[in-house]
CSV table of C-alpha atoms in Angstrom, one decimal:
chain,number,residue,atom,x,y,z
D,1,MET,CA,-0.3,-0.1,0.2
D,2,SER,CA,1.6,3.5,-0.7
D,3,ALA,CA,2.1,6.1,1.8
D,4,THR,CA,-0.1,8.6,0.9
D,5,PHE,CA,-2.9,6.2,1.9
D,6,LEU,CA,-2.1,5.4,5.5
D,7,PRO,CA,-3.3,7.3,8.2
D,8,PRO,CA,-0.6,9.5,10.1
D,9,PHE,CA,-0.1,7.6,13.1
D,10,ALA,CA,1.3,4.6,10.8
D,11,ARG,CA,3.5,7.6,8.7
D,12,LEU,CA,5.5,8.2,11.7
D,13,GLY,CA,8.6,6.9,12.4
D,14,ARG,CA,9.3,3.9,15.7
D,15,ILE,CA,10.6,6.4,17.9
D,16,GLU,CA,7.8,8.7,17.2
D,17,ARG,CA,5.1,5.8,17.5
D,18,TYR,CA,7.1,5.4,20.7
D,19,VAL,CA,7.2,8.1,22.1
D,20,LEU,CA,3.6,8.5,21.7
D,21,VAL,CA,2.8,5.0,23.2
D,22,GLN,CA,4.3,6.1,26.4
D,23,GLN,CA,3.4,9.7,26.3
D,24,GLY,CA,-0.8,8.3,26.0
D,25,ARG,CA,-0.1,6.6,29.0
D,26,SER,CA,1.1,8.3,30.8
D,27,LEU,CA,-1.6,11.4,29.9
D,28,ALA,CA,-4.3,8.1,31.0
D,29,VAL,CA,-2.4,8.2,34.5
D,30,ALA,CA,-2.3,11.4,34.9
D,31,LEU,CA,-5.7,12.1,34.1
D,32,ALA,CA,-7.3,9.2,35.9
D,33,ILE,CA,-5.5,10.7,38.9
D,34,VAL,CA,-7.1,14.2,38.3
D,35,ALA,CA,-10.2,12.9,38.5
D,36,ALA,CA,-10.8,11.1,41.1
D,37,LEU,CA,-9.2,13.7,42.6
D,38,VAL,CA,-12.5,16.2,40.9
D,39,MET,CA,-15.4,13.6,41.4
D,40,LEU,CA,-13.9,13.1,45.4
D,41,ILE,CA,-13.8,16.6,46.1
D,42,ASP,CA,-17.4,17.1,44.0
D,43,PHE,CA,-19.0,14.3,45.8
D,44,VAL,CA,-17.8,15.7,49.5
D,45,GLU,CA,-19.5,18.7,48.4
D,46,ILE,CA,-22.7,18.4,46.9
D,47,SER,CA,-23.0,16.2,50.0
D,48,ARG,CA,-22.9,19.8,51.5
D,49,GLY,CA,-24.0,21.2,49.5
D,50,VAL,CA,-27.8,19.4,47.9
D,51,GLY,CA,-27.5,17.4,50.3
D,52,SER,CA,-28.2,19.2,53.2
D,53,ASP,CA,-31.2,20.6,52.6
D,54,VAL,CA,-32.3,17.5,50.6
D,55,ASP,CA,-32.3,13.7,51.6
D,56,LEU,CA,-29.9,12.6,49.3
D,57,SER,CA,-29.2,9.2,48.5
D,58,ALA,CA,-25.6,8.4,48.2
D,59,LEU,CA,-26.5,7.3,44.5
D,60,ARG,CA,-27.9,10.4,44.0
D,61,ILE,CA,-25.0,12.2,44.6
D,62,LEU,CA,-22.9,10.2,42.9
D,63,GLY,CA,-25.6,11.4,40.0
D,64,LEU,CA,-25.4,14.8,40.4
D,65,MET,CA,-21.4,14.5,40.6
D,66,LEU,CA,-21.1,13.1,37.1
D,67,LEU,CA,-22.7,16.0,35.8
D,68,LYS,CA,-21.3,18.1,37.4
D,69,SER,CA,-17.2,16.6,37.2
D,70,PRO,CA,-17.1,16.3,33.5
D,71,ALA,CA,-16.5,20.6,33.6
D,72,VAL,CA,-14.4,20.8,35.9
D,73,ILE,CA,-11.9,17.7,34.6
D,74,VAL,CA,-11.8,19.7,31.2
D,75,GLN,CA,-11.1,22.5,32.2
D,76,LEU,CA,-7.4,21.2,34.1
D,77,LEU,CA,-6.8,19.4,30.9
D,78,PRO,CA,-3.9,21.4,30.5
D,79,PHE,CA,-2.0,19.9,33.7
D,80,VAL,CA,-3.1,17.0,32.7
D,81,PHE,CA,-1.2,17.4,29.5
D,82,LEU,CA,1.7,19.3,31.3
D,83,PHE,CA,2.7,16.8,34.5
D,84,GLY,CA,1.2,13.7,31.9
D,85,THR,CA,3.9,14.6,28.9
D,86,LEU,CA,6.0,15.5,31.7
D,87,ALA,CA,6.4,12.1,33.1
D,88,ALA,CA,6.5,10.6,29.2
D,89,PHE,CA,9.7,12.0,29.3
D,90,VAL,CA,11.0,11.6,32.5
D,91,GLY,CA,10.3,8.3,32.3
D,92,LEU,CA,12.1,8.2,29.4
D,93,ASN,CA,15.2,10.3,30.2
D,94,ARG,CA,15.2,7.8,33.4
D,95,ARG,CA,15.7,4.9,31.1
D,96,SER,CA,18.5,6.3,29.1
D,97,GLU,CA,15.9,5.9,25.7
D,98,LEU,CA,16.3,9.9,25.0
D,99,ILE,CA,20.2,9.6,26.0
D,100,ALA,CA,20.1,6.5,22.5
D,101,MET,CA,18.0,9.2,20.6
D,102,ARG,CA,20.1,11.6,20.6
D,103,ALA,CA,23.7,9.8,20.3
D,104,ALA,CA,21.9,8.3,17.5
D,105,GLY,CA,22.3,11.7,16.1
D,106,VAL,CA,17.6,11.8,16.4
D,107,SER,CA,17.4,15.4,17.0
D,108,ALA,CA,14.5,16.4,19.3
D,109,TRP,CA,11.7,17.8,17.2
D,110,ARG,CA,11.3,14.3,15.7
D,111,PHE,CA,10.2,13.3,18.8
D,112,VAL,CA,8.8,16.7,20.4
D,113,LEU,CA,6.1,17.5,17.3
D,114,PRO,CA,4.1,14.2,17.1
D,115,ALA,CA,4.2,14.8,21.4
D,116,ALA,CA,2.2,18.1,20.7
D,117,GLY,CA,0.8,17.2,17.2
D,118,ALA,CA,-0.5,14.6,19.2
D,119,ALA,CA,-1.9,17.0,22.4
D,120,PHE,CA,-3.3,19.9,19.5
D,121,VAL,CA,-5.1,16.8,18.0
D,122,ILE,CA,-6.5,15.6,21.4
D,123,GLY,CA,-7.6,19.3,21.6
D,124,VAL,CA,-9.3,19.6,18.9
D,125,LEU,CA,-11.7,17.0,20.0
D,126,THR,CA,-11.6,18.5,23.3
D,127,VAL,CA,-13.8,21.7,21.8
D,128,THR,CA,-15.3,19.1,19.2
D,129,VAL,CA,-17.0,16.7,20.9
D,130,LEU,CA,-15.8,16.5,24.7
D,131,ALA,CA,-16.2,19.9,26.1
D,132,PRO,CA,-20.1,20.1,24.6
D,133,ILE,CA,-20.5,17.1,26.5
D,134,ALA,CA,-19.8,18.8,29.5
D,135,SER,CA,-21.2,21.8,28.8
D,136,SER,CA,-24.6,20.0,29.1
D,137,ALA,CA,-23.8,17.9,31.4
D,138,ASP,CA,-23.1,20.7,34.2
D,139,GLY,CA,-26.2,22.5,32.6
D,140,LEU,CA,-28.3,20.0,33.3
D,141,PHE,CA,-26.1,20.0,37.0
D,142,GLN,CA,-27.4,23.3,37.8
D,143,ARG,CA,-30.8,22.9,37.1
D,144,GLU,CA,-31.5,20.0,38.7
D,145,ARG,CA,-29.2,21.5,42.0
D,146,GLN,CA,-32.2,24.7,41.5
D,147,ARG,CA,-35.4,22.3,41.1
D,148,LEU,CA,-33.3,20.4,44.6
D,149,SER,CA,-33.4,23.5,46.1
D,150,GLY,CA,-36.6,25.2,44.9
D,151,SER,CA,-38.2,22.9,46.7
D,152,VAL,CA,-37.0,23.7,49.8
D,153,LEU,CA,-37.3,27.5,49.3
D,154,GLY,CA,-40.6,27.4,47.6
D,155,GLY,CA,-39.0,28.1,44.0
D,156,ASP,CA,-40.8,30.7,42.0
D,157,GLY,CA,-40.2,33.2,45.1
D,158,GLN,CA,-37.5,34.4,43.7
D,159,ALA,CA,-38.0,38.5,41.2
D,160,ILE,CA,-37.8,38.0,37.1
D,161,TRP,CA,-35.8,40.5,35.4
D,162,LEU,CA,-36.1,40.6,31.7
D,163,ARG,CA,-34.6,43.1,28.9
D,164,GLU,CA,-36.2,43.6,25.4
D,165,GLY,CA,-35.8,46.8,23.0
D,166,ASP,CA,-33.6,47.9,20.0
D,167,GLU,CA,-30.7,51.0,19.6
D,168,ASN,CA,-33.5,54.1,20.3
D,169,ARG,CA,-36.3,52.2,23.0
D,170,GLN,CA,-35.1,49.7,25.6
D,171,THR,CA,-37.4,48.4,28.5
D,172,VAL,CA,-36.4,46.5,31.9
D,173,ILE,CA,-39.4,44.9,33.3
D,174,ARG,CA,-39.4,44.1,36.7
D,175,ALA,CA,-42.0,41.3,37.8
D,176,GLU,CA,-42.1,39.8,41.9
D,177,ARG,CA,-42.8,36.5,40.5
D,178,GLN,CA,-44.8,33.8,38.2
D,179,ASP,CA,-47.5,31.6,37.4
D,180,ARG,CA,-46.1,28.9,35.3
D,181,ALA,CA,-49.9,27.7,35.7
D,182,SER,CA,-50.5,30.5,33.2
D,183,GLY,CA,-47.3,31.8,32.5
D,184,ARG,CA,-48.5,34.9,33.7
D,185,LEU,CA,-46.1,37.8,35.6
D,186,LEU,CA,-47.7,38.8,38.5
D,187,GLY,CA,-46.5,42.4,40.4
D,188,VAL,CA,-44.7,44.4,37.7
D,189,THR,CA,-43.1,47.1,36.4
D,190,PHE,CA,-42.3,48.8,33.4
D,191,PHE,CA,-39.0,51.1,32.9
D,192,ILE,CA,-39.0,52.7,29.6
D,193,TYR,CA,-35.8,54.5,28.7
D,194,THR,CA,-35.6,56.7,25.2
D,195,THR,CA,-32.0,56.7,24.3
D,196,ASP,CA,-31.4,60.9,22.4
D,197,PRO,CA,-29.2,61.4,19.5
D,198,ASP,CA,-26.2,61.8,21.7
D,199,GLY,CA,-26.5,58.1,23.3
D,200,ARG,CA,-28.1,59.1,26.3
D,201,ARG,CA,-30.5,57.1,27.9
D,202,THR,CA,-33.4,58.6,29.9
D,203,VAL,CA,-36.5,57.2,31.7
D,204,SER,CA,-39.9,57.8,29.4
D,205,GLU,CA,-42.1,56.4,31.6
D,206,ARG,CA,-42.7,53.7,34.7
D,207,ILE,CA,-45.1,51.4,34.2
D,208,GLN,CA,-46.9,49.0,37.3
D,209,ALA,CA,-49.4,46.3,36.5
D,210,ALA,CA,-50.7,43.4,39.1
D,211,SER,CA,-50.3,41.0,36.2
D,212,ALA,CA,-48.6,41.2,32.5
D,213,THR,CA,-48.9,38.4,30.2
D,214,LEU,CA,-46.9,37.9,26.6
D,215,SER,CA,-48.7,36.6,24.2
D,216,ALA,CA,-48.6,36.9,20.0
D,217,GLY,CA,-46.0,39.9,20.0
D,218,LYS,CA,-47.3,42.4,22.9
D,219,TRP,CA,-47.7,42.6,26.7
D,220,ARG,CA,-51.0,42.5,28.1
D,221,LEU,CA,-50.8,44.4,31.6
D,222,LEU,CA,-54.2,44.3,34.0
D,223,ASP,CA,-54.3,47.2,36.3
D,224,ALA,CA,-52.0,49.4,35.4
D,225,VAL,CA,-50.6,52.4,36.6
D,226,GLY,CA,-48.5,54.6,33.8
D,227,ALA,CA,-46.3,58.1,35.0
D,228,GLN,CA,-44.3,60.0,32.9
D,229,PRO,CA,-41.5,62.7,34.4
D,230,GLY,CA,-43.6,65.8,35.4
D,231,GLU,CA,-46.5,64.0,34.5
D,232,ARG,CA,-49.6,62.7,37.1
D,233,GLN,CA,-50.5,59.0,37.1
D,234,VAL,CA,-52.5,57.1,34.5
D,235,ARG,CA,-54.7,54.7,34.9
D,236,TYR,CA,-55.3,51.3,33.2
D,237,ALA,CA,-58.1,48.5,33.6
D,238,THR,CA,-56.0,47.5,30.7
D,239,LEU,CA,-52.9,47.9,28.5
D,240,ASP,CA,-50.8,46.6,25.8
D,241,LEU,CA,-47.2,47.2,24.7
D,242,LEU,CA,-45.1,45.8,22.1
D,243,SER,CA,-42.7,43.4,22.8
D,244,SER,CA,-40.1,42.0,20.6
D,245,LEU,CA,-39.3,39.0,23.1
D,246,ALA,CA,-40.4,35.6,21.2
D,247,ASP,CA,-43.4,33.7,23.8
D,248,GLU,CA,-41.8,30.1,24.0
D,249,GLU,CA,-38.3,32.2,25.0
D,250,ALA,CA,-39.2,34.5,26.8
D,251,PHE,CA,-38.1,33.4,30.3
D,252,GLU,CA,-35.6,31.0,29.7
D,253,ARG,CA,-32.8,31.9,32.0
D,254,PHE,CA,-29.8,32.1,29.7
D,255,ALA,CA,-27.1,29.3,30.7
D,256,ARG,CA,-24.0,29.8,32.5
D,257,PRO,CA,-21.2,30.2,30.0
D,258,GLN,CA,-19.3,27.0,31.3
D,259,SER,CA,-23.0,25.6,30.9
D,260,THR,CA,-22.9,26.5,27.6
D,261,PRO,CA,-22.1,23.8,24.7
D,262,PHE,CA,-19.7,25.3,22.3
D,263,TRP,CA,-21.3,24.9,19.0
D,264,SER,CA,-24.0,27.4,20.7
D,265,LEU,CA,-22.1,29.8,22.1
D,266,PRO,CA,-22.3,32.0,18.3
D,267,ALA,CA,-26.4,32.2,18.8
D,268,GLN,CA,-26.0,32.1,22.4
D,269,ILE,CA,-24.5,35.6,21.7
D,270,THR,CA,-26.0,36.8,19.2
D,271,ARG,CA,-29.8,35.8,21.4
D,272,ILE,CA,-28.3,38.0,24.5
D,273,GLU,CA,-27.2,41.1,22.6
D,274,GLU,CA,-30.0,41.1,20.7
D,275,ALA,CA,-31.9,41.1,24.3
D,276,GLY,CA,-29.7,43.9,25.0
D,277,PHE,CA,-27.3,42.5,27.5
D,278,SER,CA,-23.6,41.8,27.1
D,279,SER,CA,-22.0,38.8,25.8
D,280,THR,CA,-18.3,39.8,26.7
D,281,ALA,CA,-18.4,36.3,29.1
D,282,TYR,CA,-19.8,34.4,26.1
D,283,ARG,CA,-17.3,35.8,24.2
D,284,LEU,CA,-14.8,35.3,26.0
D,285,ARG,CA,-15.9,31.8,27.0
D,286,LEU,CA,-15.7,30.9,23.1
D,287,GLN,CA,-12.2,32.0,22.6
D,288,GLN,CA,-11.0,30.2,25.4
D,289,GLN,CA,-13.0,27.2,23.8
D,290,LEU,CA,-10.9,27.4,20.9
D,291,ALA,CA,-7.8,28.2,22.2
D,292,ILE,CA,-7.5,25.3,24.1
D,293,PRO,CA,-5.9,22.9,21.2
D,294,LEU,CA,-2.3,25.4,20.7
D,295,MET,CA,-3.3,25.4,25.0
D,296,PHE,CA,-2.7,21.1,25.3
D,297,ALA,CA,-0.3,21.7,22.4
D,298,ALA,CA,2.2,24.3,24.5
D,299,MET,CA,1.7,22.2,27.8
D,300,SER,CA,3.2,18.9,25.8
D,301,ILE,CA,6.2,21.2,24.7
D,302,LEU,CA,6.9,22.9,27.5
D,303,ALA,CA,6.9,19.9,29.8
D,304,ALA,CA,9.3,18.0,27.1
D,305,ALA,CA,11.0,21.3,26.7
D,306,PHE,CA,12.4,20.6,30.3
D,307,SER,CA,12.1,16.7,30.2
D,308,LEU,CA,15.2,17.0,27.6
D,309,ARG,CA,17.5,19.4,29.9
D,310,LEU,CA,17.7,16.7,32.1
D,311,MET,CA,20.3,15.4,29.5
D,312,ARG,CA,22.6,18.0,30.6
D,313,LEU,CA,21.9,19.7,33.9
D,314,GLY,CA,20.8,16.4,36.3
D,315,ASP,CA,18.7,18.1,38.4
D,316,LEU,CA,15.7,16.1,38.4
D,317,ALA,CA,14.1,17.3,40.8
D,318,ARG,CA,14.7,20.9,40.2
D,319,MET,CA,13.7,21.2,37.0
D,320,ILE,CA,10.4,19.2,37.6
D,321,ALA,CA,9.5,21.6,40.6
D,322,SER,CA,10.0,24.3,37.5
D,323,ALA,CA,8.1,23.3,35.3
D,324,VAL,CA,5.0,22.8,37.9
D,325,VAL,CA,5.5,26.4,39.5
D,326,LEU,CA,5.7,27.1,35.9
D,327,GLY,CA,2.4,25.1,35.1
D,328,PHE,CA,0.6,26.7,38.4
D,329,ALA,CA,2.1,30.0,37.0
D,330,PHE,CA,0.3,30.1,34.0
D,331,PHE,CA,-3.2,29.1,35.8
D,332,PHE,CA,-2.5,32.3,37.2
D,333,VAL,CA,-1.7,34.3,34.6
D,334,ASN,CA,-5.1,32.1,32.4
D,335,GLN,CA,-7.9,33.3,35.5
D,336,ALA,CA,-6.1,36.6,35.5
D,337,SER,CA,-6.5,37.4,32.3
D,338,ALA,CA,-10.0,35.2,31.9
D,339,ALA,CA,-10.9,38.4,34.8
D,340,PHE,CA,-9.8,41.3,33.4
D,341,GLY,CA,-11.8,39.9,30.0
D,342,SER,CA,-14.6,39.4,32.5
D,343,ALA,CA,-14.2,43.0,33.6
D,344,GLN,CA,-13.9,44.2,29.3
D,345,VAL,CA,-10.5,45.9,30.8
D,346,ILE,CA,-8.7,44.1,28.1
D,347,PRO,CA,-10.9,42.7,25.0
D,348,PRO,CA,-12.5,38.7,25.6
D,349,ILE,CA,-10.3,37.7,22.1
D,350,LEU,CA,-7.0,38.7,24.1
D,351,ALA,CA,-7.7,37.0,27.6
D,352,ALA,CA,-8.2,33.6,25.8
D,353,TRP,CA,-5.5,34.0,23.6
D,354,LEU,CA,-2.6,35.7,25.7
D,355,PRO,CA,-2.2,32.9,28.4
D,356,PRO,CA,-1.1,30.1,25.8
D,357,VAL,CA,0.4,31.8,23.3
D,358,LEU,CA,2.8,33.5,26.3
D,359,THR,CA,3.3,29.4,27.5
D,360,ALA,CA,4.2,28.2,23.6
D,361,LEU,CA,6.4,31.3,23.1
D,362,ALA,CA,7.7,30.0,26.3
D,363,ALA,CA,8.2,26.3,25.3
D,364,PHE,CA,9.5,27.2,21.9
D,365,THR,CA,12.3,29.1,23.0
D,366,LEU,CA,13.3,26.8,25.7
D,367,LEU,CA,13.7,24.0,23.4
D,368,PHE,CA,15.2,26.0,20.8
D,369,TYR,CA,18.2,26.7,23.6
D,370,THR,CA,18.3,23.7,24.5
D,371,GLU,CA,18.2,22.2,21.0
D,372,ASP,CA,20.7,24.3,19.3
D,373,GLY,CA,22.0,25.9,21.8
């Protein structure tokens, strides 16, 4: 069979395949350890949190844990690649296999780049398959936790906030509660804002009503009282207000960015912006998901570069400690960058891509220095 039609793994040399197998085994061990720790912590947290409010069996807590833990595990996957790849190459080095490869004239790029490429491919699979499943499971967990907590707290006692409008007119709606049987909002207040040519928004009218029902593109208000600035109140037995909200989507709460699957993020961003809310957190989440493959590859190269230096320096403990410290430094930079992005101090695209790009540059710099001096 021609080499052109062979799968990529089969086209690799024996050395590359051997290194990839060793990396895969170490990644599996690192993933198992991280997953076990995360699930243990989540089990205890759910037992203390939801389990303290509702009498839940151990099997039910286990089910909630299995819904919550995947999202946390996906978030910690960069550490899996850092520690897993580091363990693989340290093992090769301690068995003198790396020394033999280098003595035979094999360049470090020959087995480091395939490892980084495998990490990149796994990152793509994580973004397109694993992360959406984990996000959907996290959404199910959040809804189930709210349902269980609602059964204790009374559920419908929380205020409801809605927003609609366009660039010229905005309406903020607050309701004390919702009658889910009829879909009516009870104890409703409408704050209507208008935008002047200078872009400043001012309150043009405030309307309070005993109830409001959304149907066929309009709000039907009962027993309403409206007032404009500087004018007397006007009472209405019924009052109709045009609405841009769809009936089936009006009362759906926006899922958390972490609970929104990757494939649903663009539509969710559009929907949030059309409702007049800020989509910064969701845009940041989308860019962070797109940066995952680069992050995994950068972590793999960084770990391999530290392992290669062991041959020349002979200081195993110090180099491993340096790699661990650098990994946690990356985590700190990633969290700080995400916080700046959420606060709109820096653009979301910069906040998401800056940590993996910096990690990749540091990894390539260290690898160039190790390989070429």
